[in-house]
Tab-separated table of C-alpha atoms in Angstrom:
chain	number	residue	atom	x	y	z
O	1	MET	CA	143.623	19.763	-23.447
O	2	SER	CA	144.335	23.125	-25.196
O	3	ASN	CA	146.428	23.488	-28.430
O	4	GLU	CA	146.448	27.349	-28.078
O	5	THR	CA	149.788	29.027	-28.039
O	6	TYR	CA	150.620	32.408	-26.133
O	7	GLU	CA	152.907	35.284	-27.025
O	8	TYR	CA	154.258	35.317	-23.444
O	9	ALA	CA	155.212	32.865	-20.848
O	10	VAL	CA	152.555	30.984	-18.861
O	11	SER	CA	152.658	28.137	-16.394
O	12	HIS	CA	152.517	24.609	-17.793
O	13	GLU	CA	149.156	24.144	-15.803
O	14	VAL	CA	147.502	26.994	-17.609
O	15	ALA	CA	148.854	26.056	-20.857
O	16	GLU	CA	147.106	22.639	-20.481
O	17	MET	CA	143.719	24.079	-19.595
O	18	CYS	CA	140.902	23.997	-22.085
O	19	VAL	CA	139.184	27.210	-23.223
O	20	VAL	CA	135.970	28.443	-21.585
O	21	LYS	CA	134.369	31.283	-23.534
O	22	ASN	CA	133.632	34.510	-21.883
O	23	GLY	CA	130.032	35.877	-21.893
O	24	PRO	CA	129.039	39.130	-23.542
O	25	ASN	CA	131.714	41.908	-23.166
O	26	HIS	CA	130.143	45.340	-23.382
O	27	GLY	CA	133.300	47.260	-22.516
O	28	PRO	CA	133.896	49.734	-19.782
O	29	ALA	CA	130.911	51.673	-18.232
O	30	PRO	CA	130.480	54.926	-20.036
O	31	LEU	CA	131.607	58.031	-18.235
O	32	PRO	CA	129.966	61.496	-18.471
O	33	GLU	CA	132.558	63.760	-20.191
O	34	GLU	CA	131.859	67.210	-21.394
O	35	GLY	CA	128.261	66.527	-22.217
O	36	MET	CA	128.918	63.035	-23.777
O	37	TRP	CA	128.953	59.472	-22.591
O	38	VAL	CA	132.385	57.978	-23.347
O	39	GLN	CA	133.746	54.496	-22.913
O	40	ALA	CA	137.249	55.269	-21.884
O	41	ARG	CA	139.846	52.712	-23.014
O	42	GLN	CA	143.034	55.004	-23.108
O	43	ILE	CA	144.323	58.129	-21.713
O	44	GLY	CA	143.274	59.967	-25.016
O	45	ASP	CA	139.638	59.180	-24.269
O	46	ILE	CA	139.664	61.364	-21.127
O	47	SER	CA	138.496	65.092	-21.167
O	48	GLY	CA	137.328	67.465	-18.460
O	49	TYR	CA	138.074	70.236	-16.102
O	50	THR	CA	138.430	69.396	-12.469
O	51	HIS	CA	140.291	69.826	-9.112
O	52	GLY	CA	142.374	67.904	-6.671
O	53	VAL	CA	143.394	68.838	-3.194
O	54	GLY	CA	146.778	67.355	-1.762
O	55	TRP	CA	148.785	67.564	1.491
O	56	CYS	CA	152.296	66.822	2.238
O	57	ALA	CA	153.678	64.260	4.728
O	58	PRO	CA	153.811	66.583	7.792
O	59	GLN	CA	150.534	68.202	6.725
O	60	GLN	CA	151.900	71.658	7.021
O	61	GLY	CA	150.834	72.843	3.649
O	62	ALA	CA	148.142	72.002	1.061
O	63	CYS	CA	147.626	72.374	-2.687
O	64	LYS	CA	144.619	72.865	-4.826
O	65	LEU	CA	145.386	71.737	-8.437
O	66	SER	CA	142.976	72.526	-11.213
O	67	LEU	CA	143.449	71.020	-14.672
O	68	ASN	CA	141.818	71.374	-18.131
O	69	VAL	CA	142.161	68.212	-19.881
O	70	LYS	CA	141.263	67.801	-23.684
O	71	ASN	CA	141.606	64.233	-25.192
O	72	GLY	CA	144.076	63.226	-22.518
O	73	ILE	CA	146.315	66.275	-22.825
O	74	ILE	CA	146.647	68.803	-20.160
O	75	GLU	CA	145.872	72.134	-21.811
O	76	GLU	CA	145.676	74.375	-18.672
O	77	ALA	CA	146.898	74.093	-15.040
O	78	LEU	CA	146.256	76.250	-12.001
O	79	VAL	CA	148.294	75.595	-8.867
O	80	GLU	CA	147.077	77.278	-5.569
O	81	THR	CA	149.087	76.562	-2.329
O	82	ILE	CA	148.784	77.627	1.268
O	83	GLY	CA	150.667	77.107	4.508
O	84	CYS	CA	154.090	76.489	3.286
O	85	SER	CA	156.544	78.836	1.659
O	86	GLY	CA	158.680	76.506	-0.255
O	87	MET	CA	155.556	75.204	-1.988
O	88	THR	CA	154.869	78.307	-3.706
O	89	HIS	CA	158.227	77.942	-5.576
O	90	SER	CA	157.233	74.226	-6.191
O	91	ALA	CA	154.003	75.408	-7.683
O	92	ALA	CA	155.789	77.802	-10.099
O	93	MET	CA	157.668	74.680	-11.285
O	94	ALA	CA	154.714	72.464	-11.607
O	95	ALA	CA	152.668	75.207	-13.569
O	96	GLU	CA	155.568	75.001	-16.046
O	97	ILE	CA	155.719	71.311	-16.037
O	98	LEU	CA	152.061	70.099	-16.358
O	99	PRO	CA	150.664	71.867	-19.519
O	100	GLY	CA	151.308	69.653	-22.593
O	101	LYS	CA	151.655	66.440	-20.760
O	102	THR	CA	149.258	63.547	-20.876
O	103	LEU	CA	147.362	62.766	-17.657
O	104	LEU	CA	149.388	59.469	-17.421
O	105	GLU	CA	152.733	61.414	-17.731
O	106	ALA	CA	151.567	63.960	-15.227
O	107	LEU	CA	150.652	61.315	-12.757
O	108	ASN	CA	154.118	59.838	-13.066
O	109	THR	CA	156.065	63.128	-13.043
O	110	ASP	CA	157.737	64.484	-9.957
O	111	LEU	CA	155.765	67.839	-9.391
O	112	VAL	CA	158.553	68.898	-6.851
O	113	CYS	CA	156.237	68.942	-3.785
O	114	ASP	CA	154.399	66.068	-1.914
O	115	ALA	CA	151.288	68.134	-1.619
O	116	ILE	CA	151.177	68.964	-5.402
O	117	ASN	CA	151.827	65.414	-6.235
O	118	THR	CA	148.986	64.231	-3.937
O	119	ALA	CA	146.654	66.663	-5.533
O	120	MET	CA	147.573	65.281	-8.917
O	121	ARG	CA	146.708	61.656	-7.548
O	122	GLU	CA	143.304	62.922	-6.311
O	123	LEU	CA	142.534	64.777	-9.371
O	124	PHE	CA	143.431	61.722	-11.558
O	125	LEU	CA	141.165	59.550	-9.595
O	126	GLN	CA	138.181	61.903	-10.100
O	127	ILE	CA	138.612	62.602	-13.837
O	128	VAL	CA	139.243	58.895	-14.737
O	129	TYR	CA	135.951	58.049	-12.963
O	130	GLY	CA	133.919	60.870	-14.726
O	131	ARG	CA	133.545	62.977	-11.688
O	132	SER	CA	134.838	66.167	-13.288
O	133	GLN	CA	133.362	69.580	-12.849
O	134	SER	CA	132.586	69.635	-16.637
O	135	ALA	CA	131.168	66.234	-16.895
O	136	PHE	CA	127.782	67.469	-18.195
O	137	SER	CA	128.932	70.772	-19.838
O	138	GLU	CA	128.796	70.356	-23.643
O	139	ASP	CA	132.300	70.651	-25.168
O	140	GLY	CA	133.596	71.253	-21.648
O	141	LEU	CA	135.076	74.355	-20.286
O	142	VAL	CA	137.180	76.752	-22.466
O	143	ILE	CA	140.941	77.044	-21.878
O	144	GLY	CA	141.041	79.940	-19.409
O	145	ALA	CA	138.496	78.563	-17.130
O	146	GLY	CA	141.224	78.370	-14.417
O	147	MET	CA	141.802	82.075	-14.683
O	148	GLU	CA	137.989	82.656	-14.317
O	149	ASP	CA	137.989	80.651	-11.127
O	150	LEU	CA	140.336	83.349	-9.702
O	151	GLY	CA	138.025	86.182	-10.250
O	152	LYS	CA	138.751	89.748	-10.490
O	153	GLY	CA	142.418	90.447	-9.490
O	154	SER	CA	143.500	87.030	-10.502
O	155	ARG	CA	144.064	86.085	-6.831
O	156	SER	CA	143.363	82.835	-5.063
O	157	MET	CA	140.279	82.717	-2.581
O	158	VAL	CA	142.143	82.544	0.853
O	159	GLY	CA	140.507	82.714	4.258
O	160	THR	CA	142.875	83.126	7.451
O	161	MET	CA	141.205	83.049	10.846
O	162	TYR	CA	142.847	83.001	14.236
O	163	GLY	CA	141.273	82.487	17.710
O	164	THR	CA	142.280	81.677	21.305
O	165	LYS	CA	140.057	80.721	24.340
O	166	ASP	CA	140.797	83.820	26.238
O	167	LYS	CA	140.857	86.478	23.464
O	168	GLY	CA	138.400	85.123	20.830
O	169	VAL	CA	138.559	85.378	17.073
O	170	ARG	CA	140.395	87.497	14.750
O	171	TYR	CA	139.638	87.796	11.071
O	172	LEU	CA	142.920	88.148	9.095
O	173	GLU	CA	142.081	87.432	5.534
O	174	MET	CA	138.800	86.955	3.703
O	175	THR	CA	138.050	86.255	0.004
O	176	GLU	CA	137.436	89.959	-0.583
O	177	GLY	CA	140.902	90.715	0.751
O	178	TYR	CA	143.148	91.740	3.741
O	179	CYS	CA	141.002	92.488	6.883
O	180	THR	CA	141.963	95.668	8.351
O	181	ARG	CA	139.227	96.145	11.049
O	182	MET	CA	136.695	93.984	12.894
O	183	ALA	CA	133.331	95.545	13.812
O	184	LEU	CA	132.047	94.625	17.428
O	185	ASP	CA	128.665	95.294	18.875
O	186	GLU	CA	127.926	96.202	22.599
O	187	ASN	CA	128.680	92.624	23.601
O	188	ASN	CA	131.976	92.537	22.031
O	189	GLU	CA	130.585	90.026	19.392
O	190	VAL	CA	131.579	90.409	15.688
O	191	ILE	CA	128.987	91.976	13.436
O	192	GLY	CA	131.208	92.790	10.347
O	193	TYR	CA	134.620	93.608	9.103
O	194	GLU	CA	136.503	96.076	6.781
O	195	PHE	CA	138.912	94.739	4.139
O	196	VAL	CA	141.252	95.974	1.356
O	197	SER	CA	141.076	94.293	-1.960
O	198	LEU	CA	144.866	93.800	-2.618
O	199	GLY	CA	144.319	92.871	-6.265
O	200	LYS	CA	142.290	95.861	-6.900
O	201	MET	CA	144.734	98.064	-5.168
O	202	THR	CA	147.803	96.752	-7.018
O	203	ASP	CA	145.962	97.144	-10.408
O	204	LEU	CA	145.195	100.766	-9.567
O	205	ILE	CA	148.781	101.509	-8.589
O	206	LYS	CA	150.077	100.044	-11.865
O	207	LYS	CA	147.675	102.291	-13.678
O	208	GLY	CA	149.474	105.330	-12.138
O	209	VAL	CA	147.011	105.996	-9.169
O	210	GLU	CA	148.971	107.246	-5.947
O	211	PRO	CA	149.289	104.296	-3.432
O	212	ASN	CA	147.255	106.053	-0.678
O	213	GLU	CA	144.413	106.931	-3.018
O	214	ALA	CA	144.503	103.334	-4.498
O	215	TYR	CA	144.287	102.125	-0.795
O	216	LYS	CA	141.361	104.232	-0.245
O	217	GLN	CA	139.522	103.169	-3.331
O	218	SER	CA	140.227	99.452	-2.557
O	219	ILE	CA	138.484	99.509	0.919
O	220	GLY	CA	135.228	97.681	1.448
O	221	THR	CA	133.026	96.345	4.409
O	222	TYR	CA	130.917	93.453	5.146
O	223	GLY	CA	127.965	92.798	7.453
O	224	ARG	CA	126.769	95.538	9.844
O	225	PHE	CA	130.069	97.303	9.982
O	226	ASP	CA	128.628	100.741	10.203
O	227	ASP	CA	126.424	99.812	13.331
O	228	ALA	CA	129.475	98.719	15.357
O	229	VAL	CA	130.178	100.049	18.835
O	230	LYS	CA	133.773	99.240	18.632
O	231	TYR	CA	136.296	98.615	15.846
O	232	ILE	CA	139.553	96.821	16.393
O	233	ASP	CA	142.722	96.050	14.359
O	234	PRO	CA	142.701	92.127	14.344
O	235	ARG	CA	146.505	91.990	14.172
O	236	HIS	CA	147.386	94.487	17.029
O	237	GLU	CA	144.359	94.674	19.420
């Protein structure tokens, strides 16, 4: 019969049990974090840069959330959304809310939109299990890695394609930019496309370049665009 006392309430049956000692306790399994192996016992032990993707209940929109965490504190947040107009406003609020919070605070904070909240949950699961993008990067990624993810023009990488059985595919938006023309061969099959880099064009206009000239300087092509038999406007043809 045990004479041990407890600081909290236990049942009579447990209080009367004798002690059976535990075997070796080596602590939690070490996680790869920013080039080191870390035994995480509290939120402050967590560091890493990683992403989470979330969706709302009706699944009409999605969010990609990227966080740069140092010693449990969110130092940088990138919120990218698609498919829902209201979510863009929620993202603006979330990007203001997240930096400075601990991972645990962020997990239990209303980030305004279901998709962003779900992205936070998915990201949390990755980062506390040592599955971050920077797991094997010594000292992790610098604050600013989120902006670097966006690339030139600081715009999200978005692809928008539309297709029907009778009329086929239409390329509307590629990572490079807004698709203006599709290139078709003699069989009416796609062999390339023309695009306008909206980020580049906007930057040129801000520097004083006339809009029409900025538009021309921001046009590019992909694939065998020059070999096309026919060009179509994907939005009107």
